[in-house]
GROMACS .gro file of N, CA and C in nm:
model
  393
    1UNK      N    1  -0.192  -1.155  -3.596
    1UNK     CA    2  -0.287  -1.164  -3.486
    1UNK      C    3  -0.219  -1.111  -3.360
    2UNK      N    4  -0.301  -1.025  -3.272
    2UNK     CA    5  -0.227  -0.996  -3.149
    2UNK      C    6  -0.240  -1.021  -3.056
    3UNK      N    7  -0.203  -0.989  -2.961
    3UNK     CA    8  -0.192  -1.035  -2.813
    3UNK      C    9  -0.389  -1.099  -2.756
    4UNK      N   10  -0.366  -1.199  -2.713
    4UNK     CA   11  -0.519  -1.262  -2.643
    4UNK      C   12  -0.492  -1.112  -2.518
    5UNK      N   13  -0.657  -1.136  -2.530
    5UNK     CA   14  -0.648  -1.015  -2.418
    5UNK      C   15  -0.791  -1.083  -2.325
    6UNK      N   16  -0.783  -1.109  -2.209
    6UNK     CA   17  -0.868  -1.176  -2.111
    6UNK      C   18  -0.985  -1.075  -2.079
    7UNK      N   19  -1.083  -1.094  -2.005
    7UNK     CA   20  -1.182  -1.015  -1.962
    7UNK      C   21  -1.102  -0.879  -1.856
    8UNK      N   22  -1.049  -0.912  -1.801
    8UNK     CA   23  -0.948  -0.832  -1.736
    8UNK      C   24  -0.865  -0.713  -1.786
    9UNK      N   25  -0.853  -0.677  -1.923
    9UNK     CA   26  -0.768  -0.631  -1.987
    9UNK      C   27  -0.628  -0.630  -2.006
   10UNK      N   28  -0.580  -0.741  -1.956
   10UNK     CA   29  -0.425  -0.834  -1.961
   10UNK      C   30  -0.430  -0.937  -2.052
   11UNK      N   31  -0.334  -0.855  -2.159
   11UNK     CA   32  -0.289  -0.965  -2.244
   11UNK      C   33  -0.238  -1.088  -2.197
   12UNK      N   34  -0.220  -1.182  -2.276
   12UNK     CA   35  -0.174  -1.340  -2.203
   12UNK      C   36  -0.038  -1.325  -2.282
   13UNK      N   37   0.010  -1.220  -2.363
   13UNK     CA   38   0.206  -1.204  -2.366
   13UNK      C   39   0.206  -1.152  -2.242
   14UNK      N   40   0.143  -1.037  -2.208
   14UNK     CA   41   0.146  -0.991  -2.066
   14UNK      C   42   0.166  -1.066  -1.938
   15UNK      N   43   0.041  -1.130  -1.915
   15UNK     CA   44   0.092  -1.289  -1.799
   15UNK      C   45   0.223  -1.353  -1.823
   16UNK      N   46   0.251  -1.428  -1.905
   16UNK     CA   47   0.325  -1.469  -1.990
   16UNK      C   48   0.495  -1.409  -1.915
   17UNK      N   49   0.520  -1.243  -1.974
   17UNK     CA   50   0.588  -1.182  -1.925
   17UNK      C   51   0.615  -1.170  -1.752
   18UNK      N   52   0.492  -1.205  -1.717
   18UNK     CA   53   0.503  -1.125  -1.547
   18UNK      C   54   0.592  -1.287  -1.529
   19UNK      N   55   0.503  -1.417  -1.527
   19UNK     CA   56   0.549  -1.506  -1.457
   19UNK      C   57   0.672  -1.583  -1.534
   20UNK      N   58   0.705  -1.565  -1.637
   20UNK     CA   59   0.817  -1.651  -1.687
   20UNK      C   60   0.954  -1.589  -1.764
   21UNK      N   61   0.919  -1.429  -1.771
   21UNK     CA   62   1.048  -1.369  -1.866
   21UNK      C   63   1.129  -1.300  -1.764
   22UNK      N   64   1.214  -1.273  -1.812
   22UNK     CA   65   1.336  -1.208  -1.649
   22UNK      C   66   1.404  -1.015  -1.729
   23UNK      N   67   1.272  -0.987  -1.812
   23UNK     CA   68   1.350  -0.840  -1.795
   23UNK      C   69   1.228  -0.778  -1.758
   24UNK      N   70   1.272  -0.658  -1.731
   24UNK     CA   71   1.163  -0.495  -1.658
   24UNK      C   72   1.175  -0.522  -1.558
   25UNK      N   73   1.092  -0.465  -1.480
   25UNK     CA   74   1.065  -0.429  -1.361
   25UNK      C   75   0.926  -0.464  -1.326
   26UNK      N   76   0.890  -0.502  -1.141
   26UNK     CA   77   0.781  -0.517  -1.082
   26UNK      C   78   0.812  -0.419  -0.964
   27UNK      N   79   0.663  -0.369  -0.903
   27UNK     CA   80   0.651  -0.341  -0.795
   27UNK      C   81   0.654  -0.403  -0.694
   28UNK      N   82   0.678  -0.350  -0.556
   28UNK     CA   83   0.648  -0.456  -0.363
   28UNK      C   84   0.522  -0.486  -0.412
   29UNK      N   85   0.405  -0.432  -0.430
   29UNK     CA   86   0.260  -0.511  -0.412
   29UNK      C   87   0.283  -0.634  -0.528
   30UNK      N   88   0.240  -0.613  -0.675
   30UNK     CA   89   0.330  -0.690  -0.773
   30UNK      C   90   0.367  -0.825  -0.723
   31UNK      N   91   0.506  -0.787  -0.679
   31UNK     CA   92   0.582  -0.911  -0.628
   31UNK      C   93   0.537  -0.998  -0.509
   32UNK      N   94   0.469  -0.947  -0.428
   32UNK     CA   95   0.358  -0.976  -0.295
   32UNK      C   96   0.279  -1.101  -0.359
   33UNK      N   97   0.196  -1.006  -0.426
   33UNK     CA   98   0.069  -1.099  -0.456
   33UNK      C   99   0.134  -1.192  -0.528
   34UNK      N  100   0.200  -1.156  -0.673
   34UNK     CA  101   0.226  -1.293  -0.768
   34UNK      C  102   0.303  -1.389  -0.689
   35UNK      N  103   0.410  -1.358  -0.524
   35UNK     CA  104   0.399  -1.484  -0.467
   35UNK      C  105   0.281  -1.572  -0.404
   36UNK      N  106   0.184  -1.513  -0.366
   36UNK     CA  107   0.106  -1.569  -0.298
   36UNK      C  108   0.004  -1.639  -0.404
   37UNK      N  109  -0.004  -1.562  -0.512
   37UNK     CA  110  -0.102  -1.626  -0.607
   37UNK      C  111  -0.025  -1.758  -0.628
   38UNK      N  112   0.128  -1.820  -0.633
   38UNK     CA  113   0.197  -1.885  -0.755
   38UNK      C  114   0.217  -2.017  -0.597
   39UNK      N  115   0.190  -1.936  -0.452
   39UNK     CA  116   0.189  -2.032  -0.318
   39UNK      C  117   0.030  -2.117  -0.337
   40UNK      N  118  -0.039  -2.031  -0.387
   40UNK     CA  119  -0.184  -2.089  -0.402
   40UNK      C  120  -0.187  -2.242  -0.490
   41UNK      N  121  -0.112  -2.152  -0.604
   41UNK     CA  122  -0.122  -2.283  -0.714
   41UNK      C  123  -0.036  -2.441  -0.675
   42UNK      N  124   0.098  -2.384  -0.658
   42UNK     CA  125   0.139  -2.469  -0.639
   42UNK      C  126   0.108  -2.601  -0.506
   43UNK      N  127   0.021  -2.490  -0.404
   43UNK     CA  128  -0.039  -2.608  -0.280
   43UNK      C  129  -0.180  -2.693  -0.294
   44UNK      N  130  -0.201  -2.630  -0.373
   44UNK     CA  131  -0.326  -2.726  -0.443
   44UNK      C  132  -0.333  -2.869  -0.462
   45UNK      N  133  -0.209  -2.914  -0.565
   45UNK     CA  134  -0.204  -3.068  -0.568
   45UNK      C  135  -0.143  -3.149  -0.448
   46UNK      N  136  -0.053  -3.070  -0.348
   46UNK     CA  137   0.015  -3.095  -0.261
   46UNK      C  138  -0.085  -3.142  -0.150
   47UNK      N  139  -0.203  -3.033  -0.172
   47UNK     CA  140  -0.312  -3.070  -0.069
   47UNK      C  141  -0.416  -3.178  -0.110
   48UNK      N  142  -0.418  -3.222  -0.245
   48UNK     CA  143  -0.468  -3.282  -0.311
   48UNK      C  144  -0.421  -3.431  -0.269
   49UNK      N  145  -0.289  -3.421  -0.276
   49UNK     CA  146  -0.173  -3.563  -0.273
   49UNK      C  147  -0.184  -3.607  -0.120
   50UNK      N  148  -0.202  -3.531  -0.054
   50UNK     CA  149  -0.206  -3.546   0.107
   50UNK      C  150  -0.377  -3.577   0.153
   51UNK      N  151  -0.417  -3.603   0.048
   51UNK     CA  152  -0.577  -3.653   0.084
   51UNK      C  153  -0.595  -3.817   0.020
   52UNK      N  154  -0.538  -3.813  -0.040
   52UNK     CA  155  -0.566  -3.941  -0.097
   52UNK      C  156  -0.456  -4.013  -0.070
   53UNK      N  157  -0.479  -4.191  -0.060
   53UNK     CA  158  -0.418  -4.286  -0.025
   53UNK      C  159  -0.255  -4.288  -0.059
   54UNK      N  160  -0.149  -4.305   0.022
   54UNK     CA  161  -0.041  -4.224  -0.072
   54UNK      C  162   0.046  -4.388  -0.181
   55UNK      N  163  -0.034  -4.466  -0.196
   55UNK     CA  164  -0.009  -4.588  -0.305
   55UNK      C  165  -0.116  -4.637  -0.382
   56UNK      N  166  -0.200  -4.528  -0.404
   56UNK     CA  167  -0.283  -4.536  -0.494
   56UNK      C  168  -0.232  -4.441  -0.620
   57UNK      N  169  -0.304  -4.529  -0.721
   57UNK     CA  170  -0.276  -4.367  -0.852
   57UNK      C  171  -0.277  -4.256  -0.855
   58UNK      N  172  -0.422  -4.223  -0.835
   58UNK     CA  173  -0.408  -4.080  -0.723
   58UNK      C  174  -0.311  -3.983  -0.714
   59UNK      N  175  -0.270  -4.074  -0.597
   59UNK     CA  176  -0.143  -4.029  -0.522
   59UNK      C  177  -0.058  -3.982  -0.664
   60UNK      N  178   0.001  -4.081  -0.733
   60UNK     CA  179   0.110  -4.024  -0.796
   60UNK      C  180   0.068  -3.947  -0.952
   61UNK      N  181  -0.068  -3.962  -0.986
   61UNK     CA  182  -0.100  -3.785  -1.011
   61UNK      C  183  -0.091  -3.716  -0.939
   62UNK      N  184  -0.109  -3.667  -0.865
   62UNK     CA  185  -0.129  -3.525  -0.776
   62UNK      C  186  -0.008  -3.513  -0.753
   63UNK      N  187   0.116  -3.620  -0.764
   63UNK     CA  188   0.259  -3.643  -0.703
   63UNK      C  189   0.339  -3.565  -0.815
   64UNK      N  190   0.268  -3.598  -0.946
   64UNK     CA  191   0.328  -3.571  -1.068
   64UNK      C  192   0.280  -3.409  -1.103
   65UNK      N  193   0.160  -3.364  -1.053
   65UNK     CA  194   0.108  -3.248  -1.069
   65UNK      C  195   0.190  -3.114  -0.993
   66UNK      N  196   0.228  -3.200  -0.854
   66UNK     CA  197   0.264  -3.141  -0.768
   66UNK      C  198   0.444  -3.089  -0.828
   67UNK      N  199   0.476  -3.166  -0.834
   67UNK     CA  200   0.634  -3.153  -0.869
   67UNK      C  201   0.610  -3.092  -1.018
   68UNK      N  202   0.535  -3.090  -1.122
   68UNK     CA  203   0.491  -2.980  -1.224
   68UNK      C  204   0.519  -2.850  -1.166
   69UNK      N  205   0.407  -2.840  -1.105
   69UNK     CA  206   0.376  -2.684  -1.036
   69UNK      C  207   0.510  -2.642  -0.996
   70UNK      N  208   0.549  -2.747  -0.905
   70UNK     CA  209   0.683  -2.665  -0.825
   70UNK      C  210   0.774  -2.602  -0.915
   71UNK      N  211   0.865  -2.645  -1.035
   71UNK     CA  212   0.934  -2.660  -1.098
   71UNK      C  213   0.816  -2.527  -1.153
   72UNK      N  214   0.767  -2.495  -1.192
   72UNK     CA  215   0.683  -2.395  -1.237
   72UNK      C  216   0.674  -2.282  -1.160
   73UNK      N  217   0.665  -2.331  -1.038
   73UNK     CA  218   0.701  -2.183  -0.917
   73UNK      C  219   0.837  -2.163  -0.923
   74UNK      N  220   0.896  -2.251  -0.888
   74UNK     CA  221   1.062  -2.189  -0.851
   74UNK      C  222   1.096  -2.106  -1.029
   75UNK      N  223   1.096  -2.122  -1.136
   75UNK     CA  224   1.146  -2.050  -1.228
   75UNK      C  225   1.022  -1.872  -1.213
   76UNK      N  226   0.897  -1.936  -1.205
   76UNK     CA  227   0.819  -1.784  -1.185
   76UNK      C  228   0.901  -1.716  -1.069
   77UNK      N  229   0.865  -1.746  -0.957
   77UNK     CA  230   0.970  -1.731  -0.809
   77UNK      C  231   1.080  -1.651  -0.846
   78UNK      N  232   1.191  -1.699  -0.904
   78UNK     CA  233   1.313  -1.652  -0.957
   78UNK      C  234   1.274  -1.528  -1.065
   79UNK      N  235   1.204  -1.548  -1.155
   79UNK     CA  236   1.197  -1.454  -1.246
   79UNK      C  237   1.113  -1.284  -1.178
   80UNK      N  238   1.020  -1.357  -1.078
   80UNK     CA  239   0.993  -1.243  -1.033
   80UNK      C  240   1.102  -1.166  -0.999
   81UNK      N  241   1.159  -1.239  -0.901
   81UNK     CA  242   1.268  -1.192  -0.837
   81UNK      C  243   1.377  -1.118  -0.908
   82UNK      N  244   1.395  -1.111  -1.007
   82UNK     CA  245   1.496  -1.080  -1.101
   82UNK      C  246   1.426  -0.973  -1.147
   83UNK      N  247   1.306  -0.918  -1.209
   83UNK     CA  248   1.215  -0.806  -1.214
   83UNK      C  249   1.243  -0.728  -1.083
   84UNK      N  250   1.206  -0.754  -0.976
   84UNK     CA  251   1.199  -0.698  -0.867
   84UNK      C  252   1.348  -0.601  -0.834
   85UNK      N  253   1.439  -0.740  -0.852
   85UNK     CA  254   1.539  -0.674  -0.848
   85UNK      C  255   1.611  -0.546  -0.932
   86UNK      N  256   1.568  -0.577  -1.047
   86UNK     CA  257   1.565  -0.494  -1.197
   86UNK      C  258   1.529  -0.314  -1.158
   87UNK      N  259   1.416  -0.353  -1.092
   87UNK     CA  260   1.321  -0.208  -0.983
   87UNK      C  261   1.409  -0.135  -0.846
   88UNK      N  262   1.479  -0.232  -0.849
   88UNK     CA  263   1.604  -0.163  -0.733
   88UNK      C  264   1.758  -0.092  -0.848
   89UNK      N  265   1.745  -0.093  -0.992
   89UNK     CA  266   1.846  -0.092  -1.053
   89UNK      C  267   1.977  -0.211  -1.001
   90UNK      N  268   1.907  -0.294  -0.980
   90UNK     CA  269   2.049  -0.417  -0.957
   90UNK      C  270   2.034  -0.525  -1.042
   91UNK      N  271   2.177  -0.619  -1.020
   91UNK     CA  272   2.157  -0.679  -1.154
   91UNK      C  273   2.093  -0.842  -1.114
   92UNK      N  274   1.949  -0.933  -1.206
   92UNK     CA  275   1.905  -0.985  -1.149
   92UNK      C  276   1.967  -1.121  -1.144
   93UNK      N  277   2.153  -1.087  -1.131
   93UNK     CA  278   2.219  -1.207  -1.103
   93UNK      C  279   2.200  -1.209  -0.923
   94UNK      N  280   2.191  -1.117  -0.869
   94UNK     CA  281   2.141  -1.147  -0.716
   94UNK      C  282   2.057  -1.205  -0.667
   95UNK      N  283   1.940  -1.272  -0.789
   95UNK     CA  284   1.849  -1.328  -0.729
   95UNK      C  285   1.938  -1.489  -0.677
   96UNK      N  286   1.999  -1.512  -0.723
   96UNK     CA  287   2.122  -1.624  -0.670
   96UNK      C  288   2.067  -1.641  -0.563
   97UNK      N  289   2.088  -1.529  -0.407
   97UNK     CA  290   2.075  -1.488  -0.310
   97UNK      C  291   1.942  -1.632  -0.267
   98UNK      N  292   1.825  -1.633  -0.331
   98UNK     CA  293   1.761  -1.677  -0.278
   98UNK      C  294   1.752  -1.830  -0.275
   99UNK      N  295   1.886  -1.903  -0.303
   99UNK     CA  296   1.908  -2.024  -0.279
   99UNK      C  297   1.981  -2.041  -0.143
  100UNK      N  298   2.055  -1.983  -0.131
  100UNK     CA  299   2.155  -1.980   0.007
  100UNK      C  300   2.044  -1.956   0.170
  101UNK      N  301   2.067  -2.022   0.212
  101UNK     CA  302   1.938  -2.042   0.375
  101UNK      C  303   2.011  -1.952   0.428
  102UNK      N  304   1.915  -1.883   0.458
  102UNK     CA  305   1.922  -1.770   0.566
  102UNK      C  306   1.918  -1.687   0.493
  103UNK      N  307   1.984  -1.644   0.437
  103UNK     CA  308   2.022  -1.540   0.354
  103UNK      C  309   1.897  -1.518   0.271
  104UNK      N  310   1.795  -1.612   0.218
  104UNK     CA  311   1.702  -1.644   0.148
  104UNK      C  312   1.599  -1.577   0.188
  105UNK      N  313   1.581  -1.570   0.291
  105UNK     CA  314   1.500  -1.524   0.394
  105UNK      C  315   1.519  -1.375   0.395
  106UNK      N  316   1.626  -1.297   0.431
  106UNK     CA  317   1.594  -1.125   0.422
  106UNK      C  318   1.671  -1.122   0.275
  107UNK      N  319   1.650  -1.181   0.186
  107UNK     CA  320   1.641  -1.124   0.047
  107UNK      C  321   1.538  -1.103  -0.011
  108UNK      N  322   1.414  -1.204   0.048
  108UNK     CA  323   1.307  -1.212   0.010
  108UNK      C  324   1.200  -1.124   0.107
  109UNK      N  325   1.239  -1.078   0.190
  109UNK     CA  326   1.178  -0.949   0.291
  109UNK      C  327   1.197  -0.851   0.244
  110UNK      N  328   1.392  -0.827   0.205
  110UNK     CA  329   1.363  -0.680   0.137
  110UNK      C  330   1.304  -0.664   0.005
  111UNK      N  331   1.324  -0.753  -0.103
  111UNK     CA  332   1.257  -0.783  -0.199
  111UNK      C  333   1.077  -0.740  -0.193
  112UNK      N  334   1.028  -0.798  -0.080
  112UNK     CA  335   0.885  -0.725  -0.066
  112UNK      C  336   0.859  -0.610   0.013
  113UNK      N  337   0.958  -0.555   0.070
  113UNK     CA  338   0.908  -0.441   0.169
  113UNK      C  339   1.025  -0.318   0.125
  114UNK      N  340   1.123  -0.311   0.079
  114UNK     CA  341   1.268  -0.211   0.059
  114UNK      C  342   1.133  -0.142  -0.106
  115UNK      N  343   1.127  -0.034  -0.084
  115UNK     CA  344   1.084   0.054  -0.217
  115UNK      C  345   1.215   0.011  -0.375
  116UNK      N  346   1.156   0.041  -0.496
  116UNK     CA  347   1.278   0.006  -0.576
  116UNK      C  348   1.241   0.201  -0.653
  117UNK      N  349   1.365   0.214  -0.731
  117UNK     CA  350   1.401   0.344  -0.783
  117UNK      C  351   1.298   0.426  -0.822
  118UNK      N  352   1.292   0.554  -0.777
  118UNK     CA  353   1.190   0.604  -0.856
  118UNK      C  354   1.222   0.656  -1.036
  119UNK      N  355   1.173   0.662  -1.085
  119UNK     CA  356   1.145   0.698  -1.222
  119UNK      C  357   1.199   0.625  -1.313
  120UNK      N  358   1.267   0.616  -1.451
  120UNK     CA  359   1.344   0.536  -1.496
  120UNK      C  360   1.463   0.500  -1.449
  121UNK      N  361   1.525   0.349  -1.476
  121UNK     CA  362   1.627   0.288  -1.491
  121UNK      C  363   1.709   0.243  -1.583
  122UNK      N  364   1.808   0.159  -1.558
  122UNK     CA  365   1.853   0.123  -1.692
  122UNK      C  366   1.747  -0.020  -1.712
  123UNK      N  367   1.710  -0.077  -1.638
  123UNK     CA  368   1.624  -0.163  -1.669
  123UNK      C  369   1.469  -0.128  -1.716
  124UNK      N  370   1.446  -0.063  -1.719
  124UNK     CA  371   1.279  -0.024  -1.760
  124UNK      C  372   1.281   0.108  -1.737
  125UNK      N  373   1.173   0.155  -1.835
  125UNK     CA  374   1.086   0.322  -1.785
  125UNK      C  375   1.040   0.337  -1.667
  126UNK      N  376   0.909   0.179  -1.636
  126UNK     CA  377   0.819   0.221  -1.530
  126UNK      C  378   0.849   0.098  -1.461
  127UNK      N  379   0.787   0.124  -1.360
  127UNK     CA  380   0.760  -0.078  -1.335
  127UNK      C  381   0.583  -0.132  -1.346
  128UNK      N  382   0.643  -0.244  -1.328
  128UNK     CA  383   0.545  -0.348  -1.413
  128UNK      C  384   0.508  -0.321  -1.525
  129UNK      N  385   0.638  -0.323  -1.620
  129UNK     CA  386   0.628  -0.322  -1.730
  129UNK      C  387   0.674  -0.367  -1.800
  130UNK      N  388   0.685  -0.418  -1.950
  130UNK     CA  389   0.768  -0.501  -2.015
  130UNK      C  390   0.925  -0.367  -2.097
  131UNK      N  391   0.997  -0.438  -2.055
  131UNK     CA  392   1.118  -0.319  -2.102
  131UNK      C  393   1.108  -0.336  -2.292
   0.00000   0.00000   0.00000
């Protein structure tokens, strides 16, 4: 059986690949959006948890949902990042970089705005693609 393929024409190995595997390459737009899509998800329960009573049950679903997600962003987060980096031909042990403060900050600027290699690499043919 092969790949689920959504109304969209993206397989779900495809998704799969973008947000949780750490080889190929992504593009600046790419890496843009899948942060903002993965800022979406994860503020949801956060905004959820901050509405309701914070010693009610509730609360510590949305508490438990919330710290899910996160732990779910920071490895997508990273893995993008390691793609991205992949698209600059570097190696995606630099995504390191984005734990250290300050530093976190214009790694993750050039990461969305610095162009990465044109044509093939040693990491991938194209980008946004699975190597």
């Amino acid at each position: 059986m092969g790949p689920q393929i959504n109304n969209t024409g993206v397989g779900t190995s495809q998704l799969f690949w973008l947000f949780f595997r750490f080889s190929g390459r992504i593009s600046r737009a790419a890496y843009v959006l899948g942060f903002l899509f993965m800022l979406m998800v994860v503020s949801f329960p956060l905004y959820q948890f901050m509405r309701v009573h914070p010693e009610s049950s509730a609360a510590q679903l949305w508490s438990l949902l919330f710290g899910l997600t996160f732990f779910a962003f920071l490895w997508a987060h990273v893995a993008f990042s390691v793609k991205r980096l992949h698209d600059f031909d570097k190696p995606g042990l630099l995504a390191i970089t984005l734990f250290i403060p300050i530093v976190s900050i214009i790694t993750f600027v050039v990461l969305c705005f610095y162009p990465g290699t044109p044509g093939p690499n040693q990491f991938g043919s194209q980008t946004n693609a699975q190597r």
